[in-house]
Amino acid sequence: MIFFRQACVTIMLLFLTTHCSAQQSIDYKVHANIIYRFTKYIEWPGNKRVGDFVIGIVGDSPLYEELSALIVGKTVGDQRIVIKKFAAGAAAYNCSILFISQEESRSLKRIALMTYDLPVLLVTEDNGLAKKGSCINFIVVDDRLKLEINKNNILSRNMNVASELLKLAIIITNDNVIANTQKP
């Protein structure tokens, strides 16, 4: 188990240190792989460990196709992983992970309020969103893909985050950056 976790951390570290360029389009295969890995490093409460494990996507994003291809035959524990699209104005978001595309980031505040007491990991991809309700935010720093994690947002949703994942991220509070600016 320890070797598996170390291998996953190494793989995530390789993805997170991949060079990005402002001129290049986002590699959603990398995003998909990292989001899938979140299932190993985030702990959901017991009532979320039954039925399908749903990863939702808000907005028209290539991530839907990449995740659908990646998760074929994969599970989270005994749960089958299902990828589902949601409208930004949906009445409910019945999922464990919800990715909000950059084009729909203006909906984050409303979605965060709608799901504030639910164990839904909100994942975004636009600057500053970890301070505005997101749990994990993809950003590019010095041409490298990085994660911002707002641990308080995760904990307030009755989920836990593994220290291995926190070590790879820039830790954000609702006030400021508090830790982990080390380079891998």
mmCIF file of C-alpha atoms in Angstrom:
data_model
loop_
_atom_site.group_PDB
_atom_site.id
_atom_site.type_symbol
_atom_site.label_atom_id
_atom_site.label_comp_id
_atom_site.label_asym_id
_atom_site.label_seq_id
_atom_site.Cartn_x
_atom_site.Cartn_y
_atom_site.Cartn_z
ATOM 1 C CA MET A 1 0.000 0.000 0.000
ATOM 2 C CA ILE A 2 2.819 2.413 0.886
ATOM 3 C CA PHE A 3 4.621 1.626 -2.379
ATOM 4 C CA PHE A 4 1.398 2.233 -4.316
ATOM 5 C CA ARG A 5 0.910 5.640 -2.674
ATOM 6 C CA GLN A 6 4.524 6.584 -3.341
ATOM 7 C CA ALA A 7 4.158 5.553 -6.977
ATOM 8 C CA CYS A 8 0.975 7.617 -7.327
ATOM 9 C CA VAL A 9 2.667 10.632 -5.748
ATOM 10 C CA THR A 10 5.582 10.237 -8.157
ATOM 11 C CA ILE A 11 3.245 10.051 -11.137
ATOM 12 C CA MET A 12 1.321 13.116 -10.000
ATOM 13 C CA LEU A 13 4.574 14.966 -9.415
ATOM 14 C CA LEU A 14 5.671 14.201 -12.968
ATOM 15 C CA PHE A 15 2.387 15.525 -14.331
ATOM 16 C CA LEU A 16 2.470 18.610 -12.163
ATOM 17 C CA THR A 17 5.992 19.513 -13.220
ATOM 18 C CA THR A 18 5.196 19.162 -16.902
ATOM 19 C CA HIS A 19 5.995 22.332 -18.766
ATOM 20 C CA CYS A 20 3.030 24.284 -20.039
ATOM 21 C CA SER A 21 3.072 27.176 -22.417
ATOM 22 C CA ALA A 22 0.619 30.037 -22.563
ATOM 23 C CA GLN A 23 0.425 29.496 -26.312
ATOM 24 C CA GLN A 24 -0.281 25.768 -25.996
ATOM 25 C CA SER A 25 -3.753 24.503 -25.340
ATOM 26 C CA ILE A 26 -4.447 22.801 -22.030
ATOM 27 C CA ASP A 27 -3.628 19.106 -22.011
ATOM 28 C CA TYR A 28 -6.846 17.679 -20.613
ATOM 29 C CA LYS A 29 -5.330 14.172 -20.589
ATOM 30 C CA VAL A 30 -3.110 15.418 -17.763
ATOM 31 C CA HIS A 31 -6.091 17.038 -16.007
ATOM 32 C CA ALA A 32 -8.080 13.810 -16.362
ATOM 33 C CA ASN A 33 -5.296 11.701 -14.909
ATOM 34 C CA ILE A 34 -4.819 14.046 -11.955
ATOM 35 C CA ILE A 35 -8.562 14.217 -11.261
ATOM 36 C CA TYR A 36 -8.709 10.429 -11.324
ATOM 37 C CA ARG A 37 -5.794 10.359 -8.838
ATOM 38 C CA PHE A 38 -7.763 12.605 -6.478
ATOM 39 C CA THR A 39 -9.903 9.521 -5.789
ATOM 40 C CA LYS A 40 -6.844 8.030 -4.058
ATOM 41 C CA TYR A 41 -5.967 11.088 -1.960
ATOM 42 C CA ILE A 42 -9.351 12.439 -0.894
ATOM 43 C CA GLU A 43 -11.466 10.559 1.630
ATOM 44 C CA TRP A 44 -15.231 10.878 1.298
ATOM 45 C CA PRO A 45 -17.627 10.033 4.145
ATOM 46 C CA GLY A 46 -19.150 6.559 4.323
ATOM 47 C CA ASN A 47 -22.467 7.542 2.734
ATOM 48 C CA LYS A 48 -20.580 8.510 -0.471
ATOM 49 C CA ARG A 49 -18.973 5.065 -0.730
ATOM 50 C CA VAL A 50 -22.072 3.340 -2.111
ATOM 51 C CA GLY A 51 -23.553 3.394 -5.583
ATOM 52 C CA ASP A 52 -21.661 4.894 -8.497
ATOM 53 C CA PHE A 53 -18.764 7.297 -7.959
ATOM 54 C CA VAL A 54 -19.812 10.228 -10.149
ATOM 55 C CA ILE A 55 -17.377 12.757 -11.570
ATOM 56 C CA GLY A 56 -19.360 15.687 -12.887
ATOM 57 C CA ILE A 57 -18.335 18.338 -15.374
ATOM 58 C CA VAL A 58 -19.920 21.771 -15.689
ATOM 59 C CA GLY A 59 -19.377 23.392 -19.053
ATOM 60 C CA ASP A 60 -18.343 22.214 -22.472
ATOM 61 C CA SER A 61 -14.849 20.871 -21.871
ATOM 62 C CA PRO A 62 -12.596 18.323 -23.595
ATOM 63 C CA LEU A 63 -12.131 16.906 -20.105
ATOM 64 C CA TYR A 64 -15.380 14.957 -20.521
ATOM 65 C CA GLU A 65 -13.970 12.889 -23.385
ATOM 66 C CA GLU A 66 -10.561 12.474 -21.733
ATOM 67 C CA LEU A 67 -12.046 11.288 -18.430
ATOM 68 C CA SER A 68 -14.494 8.989 -20.210
ATOM 69 C CA ALA A 69 -11.622 7.319 -22.067
ATOM 70 C CA LEU A 70 -9.393 7.124 -18.978
ATOM 71 C CA ILE A 71 -11.848 5.606 -16.514
ATOM 72 C CA VAL A 72 -13.095 2.704 -18.625
ATOM 73 C CA GLY A 73 -13.228 -0.246 -16.242
ATOM 74 C CA LYS A 74 -11.836 1.728 -13.277
ATOM 75 C CA THR A 75 -13.387 1.887 -9.866
ATOM 76 C CA VAL A 76 -13.053 3.735 -6.584
ATOM 77 C CA GLY A 77 -13.073 0.885 -4.108
ATOM 78 C CA ASP A 78 -16.161 -1.092 -5.109
ATOM 79 C CA GLN A 79 -17.793 1.857 -6.868
ATOM 80 C CA ARG A 80 -17.977 2.106 -10.640
ATOM 81 C CA ILE A 81 -16.812 5.514 -11.897
ATOM 82 C CA VAL A 82 -19.313 7.417 -14.042
ATOM 83 C CA ILE A 83 -18.642 10.694 -15.873
ATOM 84 C CA LYS A 84 -21.645 13.006 -16.104
ATOM 85 C CA LYS A 85 -22.248 16.448 -17.588
ATOM 86 C CA PHE A 86 -24.122 19.069 -15.573
ATOM 87 C CA ALA A 87 -25.501 22.423 -16.663
ATOM 88 C CA ALA A 88 -24.167 25.449 -14.802
ATOM 89 C CA GLY A 89 -27.719 26.206 -13.684
ATOM 90 C CA ALA A 90 -28.561 22.668 -12.555
ATOM 91 C CA ALA A 91 -30.901 22.306 -9.588
ATOM 92 C CA ALA A 92 -28.549 19.767 -7.958
ATOM 93 C CA TYR A 93 -25.083 18.291 -8.446
ATOM 94 C CA ASN A 94 -25.237 14.658 -7.380
ATOM 95 C CA CYS A 95 -21.585 13.715 -7.665
ATOM 96 C CA SER A 96 -18.401 13.213 -5.642
ATOM 97 C CA ILE A 97 -16.115 15.377 -7.791
ATOM 98 C CA LEU A 98 -17.380 18.375 -9.763
ATOM 99 C CA PHE A 99 -15.078 20.001 -12.309
ATOM 100 C CA ILE A 100 -16.130 23.526 -13.268
ATOM 101 C CA SER A 101 -14.605 24.561 -16.589
ATOM 102 C CA GLN A 102 -12.964 27.940 -17.027
ATOM 103 C CA GLU A 103 -15.850 29.137 -19.206
ATOM 104 C CA GLU A 104 -18.298 28.404 -16.366
ATOM 105 C CA SER A 105 -16.120 29.695 -13.513
ATOM 106 C CA ARG A 106 -18.518 32.594 -12.972
ATOM 107 C CA SER A 107 -20.939 29.930 -11.626
ATOM 108 C CA LEU A 108 -18.546 28.802 -8.878
ATOM 109 C CA LYS A 109 -20.012 30.945 -6.108
ATOM 110 C CA ARG A 110 -23.563 29.711 -6.773
ATOM 111 C CA ILE A 111 -22.432 26.075 -7.082
ATOM 112 C CA ALA A 112 -20.300 26.331 -3.920
ATOM 113 C CA LEU A 113 -23.292 27.698 -1.997
ATOM 114 C CA MET A 114 -25.596 24.977 -3.355
ATOM 115 C CA THR A 115 -23.167 22.218 -2.342
ATOM 116 C CA TYR A 116 -21.609 23.755 0.784
ATOM 117 C CA ASP A 117 -22.861 21.027 3.124
ATOM 118 C CA LEU A 118 -22.306 18.150 0.698
ATOM 119 C CA PRO A 119 -19.146 16.065 0.237
ATOM 120 C CA VAL A 120 -18.527 17.306 -3.312
ATOM 121 C CA LEU A 121 -14.921 18.073 -4.272
ATOM 122 C CA LEU A 122 -15.079 21.249 -6.384
ATOM 123 C CA VAL A 123 -12.263 21.397 -8.944
ATOM 124 C CA THR A 124 -11.625 24.467 -11.099
ATOM 125 C CA GLU A 125 -9.098 25.831 -13.571
ATOM 126 C CA ASP A 126 -8.974 29.610 -13.304
ATOM 127 C CA ASN A 127 -6.747 31.915 -11.263
ATOM 128 C CA GLY A 128 -7.982 32.806 -7.794
ATOM 129 C CA LEU A 129 -10.788 30.270 -7.526
ATOM 130 C CA ALA A 130 -9.339 28.369 -4.553
ATOM 131 C CA LYS A 131 -10.081 31.499 -2.512
ATOM 132 C CA LYS A 132 -13.617 31.743 -3.911
ATOM 133 C CA GLY A 133 -15.039 28.322 -3.062
ATOM 134 C CA SER A 134 -13.058 25.760 -5.030
ATOM 135 C CA CYS A 135 -11.414 22.874 -3.186
ATOM 136 C CA ILE A 136 -8.696 22.261 -5.777
ATOM 137 C CA ASN A 137 -7.732 24.632 -8.576
ATOM 138 C CA PHE A 138 -5.442 23.976 -11.557
ATOM 139 C CA ILE A 139 -3.137 26.909 -12.332
ATOM 140 C CA VAL A 140 -0.011 27.504 -14.399
ATOM 141 C CA VAL A 141 2.985 28.958 -12.551
ATOM 142 C CA ASP A 142 6.283 29.548 -14.354
ATOM 143 C CA ASP A 143 5.006 27.468 -17.294
ATOM 144 C CA ARG A 144 4.257 24.513 -14.998
ATOM 145 C CA LEU A 145 0.898 23.036 -14.076
ATOM 146 C CA LYS A 146 0.304 23.374 -10.337
ATOM 147 C CA LEU A 147 -2.478 22.672 -7.883
ATOM 148 C CA GLU A 148 -3.907 25.123 -5.405
ATOM 149 C CA ILE A 149 -5.662 23.360 -2.555
ATOM 150 C CA ASN A 150 -7.983 25.062 -0.112
ATOM 151 C CA LYS A 151 -7.882 22.523 2.702
ATOM 152 C CA ASN A 152 -10.528 24.413 4.696
ATOM 153 C CA ASN A 153 -12.983 24.094 1.796
ATOM 154 C CA ILE A 154 -12.328 20.343 1.656
ATOM 155 C CA LEU A 155 -12.680 19.836 5.422
ATOM 156 C CA SER A 156 -15.848 21.933 5.592
ATOM 157 C CA ARG A 157 -17.436 19.489 3.133
ATOM 158 C CA ASN A 158 -16.793 16.532 5.470
ATOM 159 C CA MET A 159 -13.889 15.170 3.407
ATOM 160 C CA ASN A 160 -10.226 14.647 4.245
ATOM 161 C CA VAL A 161 -7.163 15.173 2.083
ATOM 162 C CA ALA A 162 -3.992 13.078 2.294
ATOM 163 C CA SER A 163 -0.807 14.845 3.339
ATOM 164 C CA GLU A 164 0.916 13.418 0.238
ATOM 165 C CA LEU A 165 -1.369 15.487 -1.976
ATOM 166 C CA LEU A 166 -0.944 18.589 0.164
ATOM 167 C CA LYS A 167 2.837 18.328 -0.260
ATOM 168 C CA LEU A 168 2.401 18.715 -4.030
ATOM 169 C CA ALA A 169 0.231 21.806 -3.820
ATOM 170 C CA ILE A 170 0.148 25.464 -3.032
ATOM 171 C CA ILE A 171 -2.022 25.646 0.067
ATOM 172 C CA ILE A 172 -4.623 28.416 -0.008
ATOM 173 C CA THR A 173 -6.790 29.799 2.744
ATOM 174 C CA ASN A 174 -9.656 32.150 2.131
ATOM 175 C CA ASP A 175 -7.284 34.939 3.229
ATOM 176 C CA ASN A 176 -3.921 34.067 1.634
ATOM 177 C CA VAL A 177 -1.359 31.487 0.610
ATOM 178 C CA ILE A 178 -0.103 29.732 3.736
ATOM 179 C CA ALA A 179 2.305 27.004 2.735
ATOM 180 C CA ASN A 180 4.263 24.878 0.358
ATOM 181 C CA THR A 181 5.948 27.031 -2.182
ATOM 182 C CA GLN A 182 8.807 24.556 -2.536
ATOM 183 C CA LYS A 183 9.736 23.431 -6.009
ATOM 184 C CA PRO A 184 9.647 19.705 -6.776
#
